[in-house]
Tab-separated table of C-alpha atoms in Angstrom:
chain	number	residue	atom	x	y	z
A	1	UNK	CA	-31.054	0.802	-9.944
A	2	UNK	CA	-27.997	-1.258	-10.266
A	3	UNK	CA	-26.978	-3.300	-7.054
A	4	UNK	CA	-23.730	-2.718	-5.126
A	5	UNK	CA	-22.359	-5.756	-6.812
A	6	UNK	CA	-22.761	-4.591	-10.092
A	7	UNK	CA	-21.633	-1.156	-9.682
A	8	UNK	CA	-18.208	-2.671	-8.409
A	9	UNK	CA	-18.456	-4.566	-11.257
A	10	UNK	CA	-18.786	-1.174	-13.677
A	11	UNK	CA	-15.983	0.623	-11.370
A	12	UNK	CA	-13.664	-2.709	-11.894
A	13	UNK	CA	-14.248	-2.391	-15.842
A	14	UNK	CA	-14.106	1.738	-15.976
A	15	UNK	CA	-10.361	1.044	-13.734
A	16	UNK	CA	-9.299	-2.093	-16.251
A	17	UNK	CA	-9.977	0.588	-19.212
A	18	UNK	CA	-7.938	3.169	-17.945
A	19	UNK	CA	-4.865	0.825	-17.010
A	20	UNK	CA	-4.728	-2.068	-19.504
A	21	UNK	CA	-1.511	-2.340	-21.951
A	22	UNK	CA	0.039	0.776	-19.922
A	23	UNK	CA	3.654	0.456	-18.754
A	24	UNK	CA	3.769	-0.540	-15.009
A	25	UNK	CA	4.481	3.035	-13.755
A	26	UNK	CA	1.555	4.439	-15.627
A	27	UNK	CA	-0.722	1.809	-14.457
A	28	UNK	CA	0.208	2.118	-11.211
A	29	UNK	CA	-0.120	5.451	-11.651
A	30	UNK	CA	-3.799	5.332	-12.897
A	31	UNK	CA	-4.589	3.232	-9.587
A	32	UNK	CA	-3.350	5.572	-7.185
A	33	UNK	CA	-5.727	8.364	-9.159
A	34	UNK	CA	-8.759	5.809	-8.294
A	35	UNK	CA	-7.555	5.709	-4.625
A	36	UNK	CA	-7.716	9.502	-4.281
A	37	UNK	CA	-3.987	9.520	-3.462
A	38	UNK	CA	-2.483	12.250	-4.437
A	39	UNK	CA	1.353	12.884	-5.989
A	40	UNK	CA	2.477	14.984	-2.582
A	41	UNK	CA	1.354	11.743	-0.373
A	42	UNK	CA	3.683	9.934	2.005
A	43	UNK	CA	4.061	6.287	0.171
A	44	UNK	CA	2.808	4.908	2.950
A	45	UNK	CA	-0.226	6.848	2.780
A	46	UNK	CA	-0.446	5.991	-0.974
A	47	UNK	CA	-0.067	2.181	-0.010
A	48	UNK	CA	-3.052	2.820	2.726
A	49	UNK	CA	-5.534	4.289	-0.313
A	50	UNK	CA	-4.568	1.376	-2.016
A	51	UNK	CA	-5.453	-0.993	0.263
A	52	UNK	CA	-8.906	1.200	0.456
A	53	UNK	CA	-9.996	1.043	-3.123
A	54	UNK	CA	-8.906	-3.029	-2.894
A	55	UNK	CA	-11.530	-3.290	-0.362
A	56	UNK	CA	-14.088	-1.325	-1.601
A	57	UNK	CA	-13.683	-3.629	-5.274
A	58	UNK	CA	-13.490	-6.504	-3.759
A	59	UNK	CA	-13.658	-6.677	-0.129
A	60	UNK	CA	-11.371	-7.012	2.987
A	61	UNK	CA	-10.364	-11.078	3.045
A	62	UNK	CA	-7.024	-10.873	0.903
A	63	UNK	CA	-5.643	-14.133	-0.685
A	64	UNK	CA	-2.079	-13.655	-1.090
A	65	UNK	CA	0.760	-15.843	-2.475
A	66	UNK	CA	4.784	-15.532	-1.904
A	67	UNK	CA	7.398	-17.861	-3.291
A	68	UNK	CA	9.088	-19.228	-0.265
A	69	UNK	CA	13.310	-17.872	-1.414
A	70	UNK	CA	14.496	-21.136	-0.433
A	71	UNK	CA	12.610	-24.285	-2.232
A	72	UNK	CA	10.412	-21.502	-3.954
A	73	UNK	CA	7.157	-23.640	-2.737
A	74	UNK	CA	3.932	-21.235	-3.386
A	75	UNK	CA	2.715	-20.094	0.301
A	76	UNK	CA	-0.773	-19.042	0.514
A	77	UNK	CA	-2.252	-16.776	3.004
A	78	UNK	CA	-4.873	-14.421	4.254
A	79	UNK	CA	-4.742	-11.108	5.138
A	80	UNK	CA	-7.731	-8.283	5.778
A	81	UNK	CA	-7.222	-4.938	3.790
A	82	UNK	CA	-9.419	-2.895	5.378
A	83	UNK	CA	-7.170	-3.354	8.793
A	84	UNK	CA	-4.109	-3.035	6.805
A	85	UNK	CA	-5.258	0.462	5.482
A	86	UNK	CA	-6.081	1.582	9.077
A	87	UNK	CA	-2.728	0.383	9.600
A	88	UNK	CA	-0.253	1.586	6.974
A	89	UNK	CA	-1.186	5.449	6.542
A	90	UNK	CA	0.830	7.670	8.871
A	91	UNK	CA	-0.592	9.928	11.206
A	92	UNK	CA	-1.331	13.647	10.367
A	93	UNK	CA	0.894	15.096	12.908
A	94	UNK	CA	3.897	12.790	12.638
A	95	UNK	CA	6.975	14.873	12.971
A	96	UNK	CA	9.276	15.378	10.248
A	97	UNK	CA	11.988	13.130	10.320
A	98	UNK	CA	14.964	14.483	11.692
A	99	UNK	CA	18.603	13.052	12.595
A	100	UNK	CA	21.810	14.150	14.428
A	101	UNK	CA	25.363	14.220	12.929
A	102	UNK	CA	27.796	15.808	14.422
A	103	UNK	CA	26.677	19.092	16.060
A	104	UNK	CA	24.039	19.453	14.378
A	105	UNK	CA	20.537	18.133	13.117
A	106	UNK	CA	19.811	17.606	9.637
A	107	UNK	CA	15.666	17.796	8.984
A	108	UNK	CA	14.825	14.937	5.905
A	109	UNK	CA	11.535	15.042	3.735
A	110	UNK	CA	9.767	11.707	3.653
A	111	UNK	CA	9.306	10.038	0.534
A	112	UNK	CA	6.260	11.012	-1.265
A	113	UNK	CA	4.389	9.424	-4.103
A	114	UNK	CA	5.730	11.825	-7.124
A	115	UNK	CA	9.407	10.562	-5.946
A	116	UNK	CA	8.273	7.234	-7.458
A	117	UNK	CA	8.278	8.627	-11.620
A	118	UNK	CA	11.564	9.634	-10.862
A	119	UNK	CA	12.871	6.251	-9.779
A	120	UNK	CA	11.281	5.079	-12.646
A	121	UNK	CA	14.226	5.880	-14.443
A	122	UNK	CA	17.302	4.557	-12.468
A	123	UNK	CA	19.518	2.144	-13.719
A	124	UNK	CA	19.178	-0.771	-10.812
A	125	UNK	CA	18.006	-0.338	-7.438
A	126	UNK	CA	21.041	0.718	-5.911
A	127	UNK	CA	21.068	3.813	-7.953
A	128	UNK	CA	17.201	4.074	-7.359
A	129	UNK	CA	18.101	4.227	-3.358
A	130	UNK	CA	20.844	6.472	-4.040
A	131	UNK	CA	18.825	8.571	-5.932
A	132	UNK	CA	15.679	8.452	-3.372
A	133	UNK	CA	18.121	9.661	-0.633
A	134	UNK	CA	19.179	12.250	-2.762
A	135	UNK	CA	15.558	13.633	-2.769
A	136	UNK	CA	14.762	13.210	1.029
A	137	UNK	CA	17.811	15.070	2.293
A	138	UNK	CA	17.962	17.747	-0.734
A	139	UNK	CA	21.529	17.086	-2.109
A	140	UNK	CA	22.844	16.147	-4.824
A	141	UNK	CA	24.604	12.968	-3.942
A	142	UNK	CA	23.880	11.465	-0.444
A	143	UNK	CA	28.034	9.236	-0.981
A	144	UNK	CA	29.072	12.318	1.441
A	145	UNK	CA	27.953	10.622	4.068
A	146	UNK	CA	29.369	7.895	5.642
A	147	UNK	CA	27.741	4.379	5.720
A	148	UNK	CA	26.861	5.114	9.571
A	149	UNK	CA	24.680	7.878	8.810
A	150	UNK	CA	23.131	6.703	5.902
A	151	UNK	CA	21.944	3.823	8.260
A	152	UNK	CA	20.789	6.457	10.808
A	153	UNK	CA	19.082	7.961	7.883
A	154	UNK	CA	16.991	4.684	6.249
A	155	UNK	CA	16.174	3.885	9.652
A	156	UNK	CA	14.301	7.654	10.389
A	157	UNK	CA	12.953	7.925	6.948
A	158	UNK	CA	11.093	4.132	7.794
A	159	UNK	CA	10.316	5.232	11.168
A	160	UNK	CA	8.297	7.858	9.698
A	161	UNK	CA	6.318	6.441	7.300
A	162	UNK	CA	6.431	2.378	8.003
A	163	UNK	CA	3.923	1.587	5.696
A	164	UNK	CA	6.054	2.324	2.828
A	165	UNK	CA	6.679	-0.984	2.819
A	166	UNK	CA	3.988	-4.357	3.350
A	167	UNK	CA	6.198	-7.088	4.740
A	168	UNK	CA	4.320	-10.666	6.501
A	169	UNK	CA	6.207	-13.001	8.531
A	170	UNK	CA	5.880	-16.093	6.767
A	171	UNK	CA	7.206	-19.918	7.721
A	172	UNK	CA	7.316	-22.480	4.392
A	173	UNK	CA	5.221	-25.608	5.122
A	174	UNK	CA	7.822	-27.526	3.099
A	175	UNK	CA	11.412	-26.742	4.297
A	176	UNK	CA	10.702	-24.922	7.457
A	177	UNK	CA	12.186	-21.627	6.674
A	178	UNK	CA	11.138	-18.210	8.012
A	179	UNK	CA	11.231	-15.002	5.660
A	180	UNK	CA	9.679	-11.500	6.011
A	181	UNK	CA	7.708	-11.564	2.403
A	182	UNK	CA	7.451	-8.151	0.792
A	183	UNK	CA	4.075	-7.462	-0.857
A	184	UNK	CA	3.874	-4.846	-3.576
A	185	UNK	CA	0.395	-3.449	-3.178
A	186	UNK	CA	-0.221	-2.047	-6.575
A	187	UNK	CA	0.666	-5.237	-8.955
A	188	UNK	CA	-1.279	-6.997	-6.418
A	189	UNK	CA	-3.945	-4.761	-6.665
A	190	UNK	CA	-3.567	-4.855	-10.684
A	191	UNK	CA	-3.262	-9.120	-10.839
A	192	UNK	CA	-7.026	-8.706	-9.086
A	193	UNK	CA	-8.691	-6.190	-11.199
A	194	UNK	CA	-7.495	-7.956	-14.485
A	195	UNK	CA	-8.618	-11.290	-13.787
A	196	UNK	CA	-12.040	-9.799	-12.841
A	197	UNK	CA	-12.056	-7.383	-15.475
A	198	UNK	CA	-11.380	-10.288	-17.642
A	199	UNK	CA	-13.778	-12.533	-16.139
A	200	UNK	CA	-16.623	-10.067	-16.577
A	201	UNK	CA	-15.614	-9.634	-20.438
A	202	UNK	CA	-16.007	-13.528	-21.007
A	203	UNK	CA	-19.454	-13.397	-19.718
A	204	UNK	CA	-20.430	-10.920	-21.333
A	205	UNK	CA	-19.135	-12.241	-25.070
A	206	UNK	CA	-20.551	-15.691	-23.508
A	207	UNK	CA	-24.192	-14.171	-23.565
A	208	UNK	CA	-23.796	-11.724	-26.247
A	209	UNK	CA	-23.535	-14.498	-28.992
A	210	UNK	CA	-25.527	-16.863	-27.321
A	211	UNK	CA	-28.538	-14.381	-26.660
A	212	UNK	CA	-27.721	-11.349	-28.388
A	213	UNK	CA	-27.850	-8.931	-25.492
A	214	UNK	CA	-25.236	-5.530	-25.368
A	215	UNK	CA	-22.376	-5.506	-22.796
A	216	UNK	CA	-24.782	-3.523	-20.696
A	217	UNK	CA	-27.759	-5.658	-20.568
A	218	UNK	CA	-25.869	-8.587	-19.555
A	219	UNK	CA	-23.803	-6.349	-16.913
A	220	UNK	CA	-27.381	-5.114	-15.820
A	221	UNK	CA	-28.086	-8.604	-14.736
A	222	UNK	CA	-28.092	-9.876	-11.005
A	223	UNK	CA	-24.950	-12.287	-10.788
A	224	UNK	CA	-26.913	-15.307	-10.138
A	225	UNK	CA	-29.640	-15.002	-13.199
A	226	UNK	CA	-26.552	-13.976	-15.193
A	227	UNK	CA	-24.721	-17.202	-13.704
A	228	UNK	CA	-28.104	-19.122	-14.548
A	229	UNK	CA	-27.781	-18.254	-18.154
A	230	UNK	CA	-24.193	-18.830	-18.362
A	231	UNK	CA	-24.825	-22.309	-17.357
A	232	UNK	CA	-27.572	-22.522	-19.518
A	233	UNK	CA	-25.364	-21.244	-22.387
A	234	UNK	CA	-23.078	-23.986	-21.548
A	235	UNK	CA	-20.429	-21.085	-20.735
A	236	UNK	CA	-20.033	-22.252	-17.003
């Protein structure tokens, strides 16, 4: 019976197989499948399965890095995943997002997952957010409305599902400055399961030439015997 360890291990590898060389939106696509999100899923909600399947790989402590936008020094930091998913996915019986103009109230649809493929496609991100808008209020072109009430309308649509976007107030230990840094959860996500995916691939050649065993003998093997024999390999 394989330990809990190494059946992360096997669900890190199966995930690396199904993403690797893909374009971004495809591999980002193929992570959201292993979170269970599906394509009619608030973003937010999306970001929170994320954040799941990140925990359940590789556990809640998060190292993350941001490039502080003034002197670009590297901050490090730690965050928990687990209590970021509780977090980030909006509650079942949030109301739709609605606004006034005029008279009368106009009733948006929150961005869901599926918008994201079509994005995919705009030119820059201004057309991107032009063309998002587009799909949350159901017209064709959202320029009918005045600057005012597009405000009124980005400020609903993120009232309603917040955790569409991961944002941590960070201060630069070298110049001083504070910035809200934006983490995108997939690449994140993706930087992780590569480098383990990778990792585990390396060990296994490692042993394979050294001893002779197949992929799944050495990915059989506790993490410490299989560490003894890597140093004993001299692949440590």
């Amino acid at each position: 019976m394989h330990s809990a360890t190494a059946r992360r291990e096997q669900d890190i590898l199966a995930l690396w197989d199904r993403a690797a060389g893909r374009p971004r939106r495809q591999r980002d696509d193929a992570l959201l499948m292993a979170a269970g999100a599906a394509a009619t899923d608030s973003i937010g909600a999306g970001n929170a399965a994320l954040l799941a399947l990140r925990t359940k790989l590789f556990g809640a402590p998060w190292r993350l890095r941001a490039a502080c936008p003034i002197c670009r020094t590297d901050c490090e930091f730690m965050t928990d995943s687990a209590t970021l998913a509780d977090g980030l996915a909006p509650p079942a019986d949030a109301r739709p997002p609605r606004i006034a103009i005029g008279g009368s109230e106009l009733t948006l649809r929150p961005p869901a997952l599926s918008d994201l493929a079509e994005l995919a496609a705009a030119s820059d991100c201004a057309a991107a957010a032009q063309l998002l808008l587009a799909r949350c209020l159901g017209v064709a072109s959202p320029t009918a409305f005045d600057q005012g009430v597009l405000d009124k309308i980005e400020a609903e649509l993120e009232r309603c599902d917040p955790g569409a976007v991961l944002a941590f107030a960070l201060d630069c230990p070298d110049c001083g400055h504070a910035w809200q840094a934006v983490i995108d959860i997939a690449p994140a996500l993706w930087a992780e399961v590569q480098a383990a995916a990778e990792r585990s691939l390396l060990e296994v050649d490692a042993l394979a030439r050294e001893y002779g065993w197949s992929e799944a003998e050495v990915l059989a093997l506790p993490h410490a015997r299989r560490a003894a024999y890597l140093q004993l390999a001299g692949a440590s």
